[in-house]
CSV table of N, CA and C in Angstrom, one decimal:
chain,number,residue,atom,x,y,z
A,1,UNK,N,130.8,118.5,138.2
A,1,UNK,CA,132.0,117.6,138.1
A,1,UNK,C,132.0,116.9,136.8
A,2,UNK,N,133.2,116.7,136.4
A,2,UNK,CA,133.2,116.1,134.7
A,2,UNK,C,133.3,114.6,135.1
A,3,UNK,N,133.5,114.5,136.3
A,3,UNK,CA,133.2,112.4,136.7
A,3,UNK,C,132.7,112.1,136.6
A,4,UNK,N,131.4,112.4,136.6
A,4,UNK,CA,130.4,111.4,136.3
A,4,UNK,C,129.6,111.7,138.2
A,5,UNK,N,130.2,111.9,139.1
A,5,UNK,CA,130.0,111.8,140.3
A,5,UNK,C,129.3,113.2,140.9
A,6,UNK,N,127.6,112.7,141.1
A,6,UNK,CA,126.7,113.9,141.3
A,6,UNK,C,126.5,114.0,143.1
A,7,UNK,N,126.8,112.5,143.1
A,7,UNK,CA,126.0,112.5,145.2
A,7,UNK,C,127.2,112.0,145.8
A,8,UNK,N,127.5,112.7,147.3
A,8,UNK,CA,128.5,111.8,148.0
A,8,UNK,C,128.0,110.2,148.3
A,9,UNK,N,128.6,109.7,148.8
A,9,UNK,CA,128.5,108.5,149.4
A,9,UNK,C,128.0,108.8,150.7
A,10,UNK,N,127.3,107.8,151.5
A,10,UNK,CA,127.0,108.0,153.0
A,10,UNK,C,127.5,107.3,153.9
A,11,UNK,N,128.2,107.9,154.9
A,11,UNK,CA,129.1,107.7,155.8
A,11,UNK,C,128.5,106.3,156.4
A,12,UNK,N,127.3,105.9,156.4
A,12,UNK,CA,126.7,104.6,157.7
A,12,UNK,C,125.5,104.3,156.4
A,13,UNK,N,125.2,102.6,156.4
A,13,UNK,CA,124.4,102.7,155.6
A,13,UNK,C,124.8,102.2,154.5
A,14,UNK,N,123.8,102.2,153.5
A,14,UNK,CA,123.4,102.1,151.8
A,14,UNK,C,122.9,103.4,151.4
A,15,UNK,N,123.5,103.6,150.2
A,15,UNK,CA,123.3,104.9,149.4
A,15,UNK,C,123.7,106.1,149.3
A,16,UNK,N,122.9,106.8,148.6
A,16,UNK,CA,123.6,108.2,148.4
A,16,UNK,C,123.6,109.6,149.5
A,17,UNK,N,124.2,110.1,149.6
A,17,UNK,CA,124.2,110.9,150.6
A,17,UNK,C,123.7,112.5,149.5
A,18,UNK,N,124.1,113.6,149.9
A,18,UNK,CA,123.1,115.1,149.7
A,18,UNK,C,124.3,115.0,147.9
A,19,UNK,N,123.8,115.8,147.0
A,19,UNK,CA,124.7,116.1,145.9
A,19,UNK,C,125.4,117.1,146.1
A,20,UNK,N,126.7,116.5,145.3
A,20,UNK,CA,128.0,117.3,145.3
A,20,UNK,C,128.0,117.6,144.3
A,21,UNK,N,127.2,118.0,143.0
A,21,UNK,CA,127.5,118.6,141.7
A,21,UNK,C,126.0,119.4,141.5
A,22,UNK,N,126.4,120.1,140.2
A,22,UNK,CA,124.8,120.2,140.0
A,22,UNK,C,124.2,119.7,139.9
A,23,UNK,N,124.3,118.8,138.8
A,23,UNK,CA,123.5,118.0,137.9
A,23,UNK,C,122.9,116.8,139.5
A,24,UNK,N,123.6,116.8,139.9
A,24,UNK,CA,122.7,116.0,141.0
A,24,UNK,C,121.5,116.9,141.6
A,25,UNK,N,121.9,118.1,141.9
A,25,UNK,CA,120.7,119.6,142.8
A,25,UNK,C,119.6,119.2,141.2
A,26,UNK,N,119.9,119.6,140.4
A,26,UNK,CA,118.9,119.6,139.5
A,26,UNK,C,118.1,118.2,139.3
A,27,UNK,N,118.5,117.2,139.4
A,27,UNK,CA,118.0,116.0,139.6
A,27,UNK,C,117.0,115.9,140.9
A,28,UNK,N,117.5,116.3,142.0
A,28,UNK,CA,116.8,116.3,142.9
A,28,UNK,C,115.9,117.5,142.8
A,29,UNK,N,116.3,118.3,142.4
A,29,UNK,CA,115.0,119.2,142.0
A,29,UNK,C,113.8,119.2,141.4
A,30,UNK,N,114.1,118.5,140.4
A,30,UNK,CA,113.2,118.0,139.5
A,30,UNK,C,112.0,116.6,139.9
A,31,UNK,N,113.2,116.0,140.9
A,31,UNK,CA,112.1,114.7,141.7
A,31,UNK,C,111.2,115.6,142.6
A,32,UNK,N,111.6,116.2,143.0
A,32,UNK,CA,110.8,117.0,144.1
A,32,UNK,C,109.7,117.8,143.5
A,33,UNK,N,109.9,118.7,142.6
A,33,UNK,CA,108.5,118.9,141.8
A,33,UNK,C,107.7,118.5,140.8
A,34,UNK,N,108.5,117.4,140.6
A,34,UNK,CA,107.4,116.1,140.3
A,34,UNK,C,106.4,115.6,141.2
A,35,UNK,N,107.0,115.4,142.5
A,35,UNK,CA,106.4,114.7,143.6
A,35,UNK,C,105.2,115.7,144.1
A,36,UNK,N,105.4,117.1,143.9
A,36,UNK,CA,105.2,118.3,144.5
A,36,UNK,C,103.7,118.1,143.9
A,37,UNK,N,103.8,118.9,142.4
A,37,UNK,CA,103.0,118.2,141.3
A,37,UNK,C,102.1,117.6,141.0
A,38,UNK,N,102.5,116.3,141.6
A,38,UNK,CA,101.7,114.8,141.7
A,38,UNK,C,100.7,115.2,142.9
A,39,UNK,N,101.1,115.4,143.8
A,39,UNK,CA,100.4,115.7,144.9
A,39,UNK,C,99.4,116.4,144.7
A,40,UNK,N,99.6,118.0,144.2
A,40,UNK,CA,98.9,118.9,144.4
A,40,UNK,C,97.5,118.9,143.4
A,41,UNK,N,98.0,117.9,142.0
A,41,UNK,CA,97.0,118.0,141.0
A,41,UNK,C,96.6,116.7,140.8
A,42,UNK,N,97.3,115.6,140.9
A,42,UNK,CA,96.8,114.2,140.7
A,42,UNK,C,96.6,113.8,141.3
A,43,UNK,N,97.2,113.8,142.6
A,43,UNK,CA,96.4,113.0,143.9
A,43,UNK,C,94.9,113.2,144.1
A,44,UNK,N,94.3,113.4,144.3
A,44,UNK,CA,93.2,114.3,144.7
A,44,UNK,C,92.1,113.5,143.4
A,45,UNK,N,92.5,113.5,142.7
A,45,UNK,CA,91.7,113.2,141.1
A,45,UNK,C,92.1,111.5,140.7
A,46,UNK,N,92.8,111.3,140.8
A,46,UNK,CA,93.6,109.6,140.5
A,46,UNK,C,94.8,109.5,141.4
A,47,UNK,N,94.0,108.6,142.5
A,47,UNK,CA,95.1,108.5,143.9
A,47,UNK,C,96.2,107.1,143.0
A,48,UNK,N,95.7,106.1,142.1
A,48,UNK,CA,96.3,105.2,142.1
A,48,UNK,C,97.3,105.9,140.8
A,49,UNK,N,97.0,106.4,140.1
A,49,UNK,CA,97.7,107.4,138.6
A,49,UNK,C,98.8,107.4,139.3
A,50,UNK,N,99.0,108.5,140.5
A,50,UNK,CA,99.3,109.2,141.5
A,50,UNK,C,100.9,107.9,142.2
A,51,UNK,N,100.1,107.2,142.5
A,51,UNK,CA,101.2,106.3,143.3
A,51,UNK,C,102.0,105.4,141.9
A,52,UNK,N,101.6,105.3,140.7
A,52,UNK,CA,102.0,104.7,139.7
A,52,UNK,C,103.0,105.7,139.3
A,53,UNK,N,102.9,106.9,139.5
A,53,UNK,CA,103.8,108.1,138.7
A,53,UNK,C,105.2,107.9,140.2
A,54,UNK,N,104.9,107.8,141.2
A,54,UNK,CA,105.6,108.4,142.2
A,54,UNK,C,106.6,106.7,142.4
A,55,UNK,N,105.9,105.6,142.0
A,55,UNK,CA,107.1,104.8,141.9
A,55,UNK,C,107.7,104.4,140.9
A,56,UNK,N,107.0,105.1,139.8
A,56,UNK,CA,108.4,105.0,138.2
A,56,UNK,C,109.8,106.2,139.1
A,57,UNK,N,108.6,107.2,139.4
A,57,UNK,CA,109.9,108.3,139.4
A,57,UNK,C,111.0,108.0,140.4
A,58,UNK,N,110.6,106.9,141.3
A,58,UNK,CA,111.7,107.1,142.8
A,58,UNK,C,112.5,106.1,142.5
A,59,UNK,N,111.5,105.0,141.2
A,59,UNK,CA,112.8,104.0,140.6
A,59,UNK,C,113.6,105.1,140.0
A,60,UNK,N,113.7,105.9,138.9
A,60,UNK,CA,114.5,106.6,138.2
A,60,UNK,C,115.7,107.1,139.1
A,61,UNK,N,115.2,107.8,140.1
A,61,UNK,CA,115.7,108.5,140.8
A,61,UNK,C,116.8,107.8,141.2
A,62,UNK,N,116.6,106.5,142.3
A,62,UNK,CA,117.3,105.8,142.5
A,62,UNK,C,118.5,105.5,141.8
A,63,UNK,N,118.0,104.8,140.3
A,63,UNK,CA,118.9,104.2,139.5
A,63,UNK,C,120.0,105.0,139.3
A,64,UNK,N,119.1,106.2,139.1
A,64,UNK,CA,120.0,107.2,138.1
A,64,UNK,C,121.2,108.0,139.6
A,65,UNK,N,120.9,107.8,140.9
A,65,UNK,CA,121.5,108.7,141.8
A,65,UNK,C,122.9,107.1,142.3
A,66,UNK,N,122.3,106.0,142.2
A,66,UNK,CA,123.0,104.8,142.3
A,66,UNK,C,124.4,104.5,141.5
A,67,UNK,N,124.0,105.0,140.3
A,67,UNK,CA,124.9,105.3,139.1
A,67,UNK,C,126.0,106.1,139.2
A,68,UNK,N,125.8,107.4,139.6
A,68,UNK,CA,126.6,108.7,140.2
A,68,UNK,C,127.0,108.9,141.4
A,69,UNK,N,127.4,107.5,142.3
A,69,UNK,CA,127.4,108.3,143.7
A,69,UNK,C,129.1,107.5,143.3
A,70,UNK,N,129.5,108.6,144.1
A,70,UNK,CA,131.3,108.6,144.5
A,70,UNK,C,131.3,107.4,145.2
A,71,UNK,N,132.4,106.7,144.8
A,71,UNK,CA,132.5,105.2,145.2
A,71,UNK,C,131.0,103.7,145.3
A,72,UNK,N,130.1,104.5,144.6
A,72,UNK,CA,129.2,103.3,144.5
A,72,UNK,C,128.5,103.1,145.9
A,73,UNK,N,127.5,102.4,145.3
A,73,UNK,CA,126.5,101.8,146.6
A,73,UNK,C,126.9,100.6,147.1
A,74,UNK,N,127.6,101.0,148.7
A,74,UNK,CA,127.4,99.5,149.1
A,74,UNK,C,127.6,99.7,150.3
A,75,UNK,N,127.5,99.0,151.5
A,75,UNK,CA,127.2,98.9,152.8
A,75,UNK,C,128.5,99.8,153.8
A,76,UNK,N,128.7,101.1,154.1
A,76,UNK,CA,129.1,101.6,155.2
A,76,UNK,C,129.1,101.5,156.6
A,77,UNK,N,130.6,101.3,157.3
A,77,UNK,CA,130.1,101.6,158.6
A,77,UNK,C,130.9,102.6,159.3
A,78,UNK,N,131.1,103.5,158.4
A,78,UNK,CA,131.9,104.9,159.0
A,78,UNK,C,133.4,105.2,159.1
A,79,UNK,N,134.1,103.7,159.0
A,79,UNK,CA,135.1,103.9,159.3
A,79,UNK,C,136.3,104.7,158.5
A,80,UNK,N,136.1,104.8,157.3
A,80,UNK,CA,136.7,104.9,156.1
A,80,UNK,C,137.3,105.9,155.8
């Protein structure tokens, strides 16, 4: 999408719902084998490295999916 707009909105709730573009799938892809990653090779070796990496990335994540979601983040109650 040339909007700018990667994730739906969520019907109930705060935040983003599944992505509607690529660039969102690839975003979420990318968290995921970070996380994957982290797990499989850092945990194990530097548990705290490990949880230092996993909450820069889920801030990023956040910011960056908060930014792109269709109609913004803010409190749903379905009716809409």
């Amino acid at each position: 999408m040339s909007d700018g707009q990667w994730f739906a909105s969520k019907m109930f709730g705060l935040g983003a719902g599944l992505p509607i573009a690529w660039q969102g799938w690839v975003l979420l892809g990318g968290y995921l084998a970070i996380v994957a990653a982290g797990a499989r090779w850092l945990a194990p070796r530097h548990p705290a490295a490990f949880g230092a990496v996993m909450v820069f990335v889920t801030l990023a994540l956040i910011a960056i999916a908060a930014q792109h979601t269709r109609g913004g983040w803010r409190w749903r109650w379905g009716g809409e």
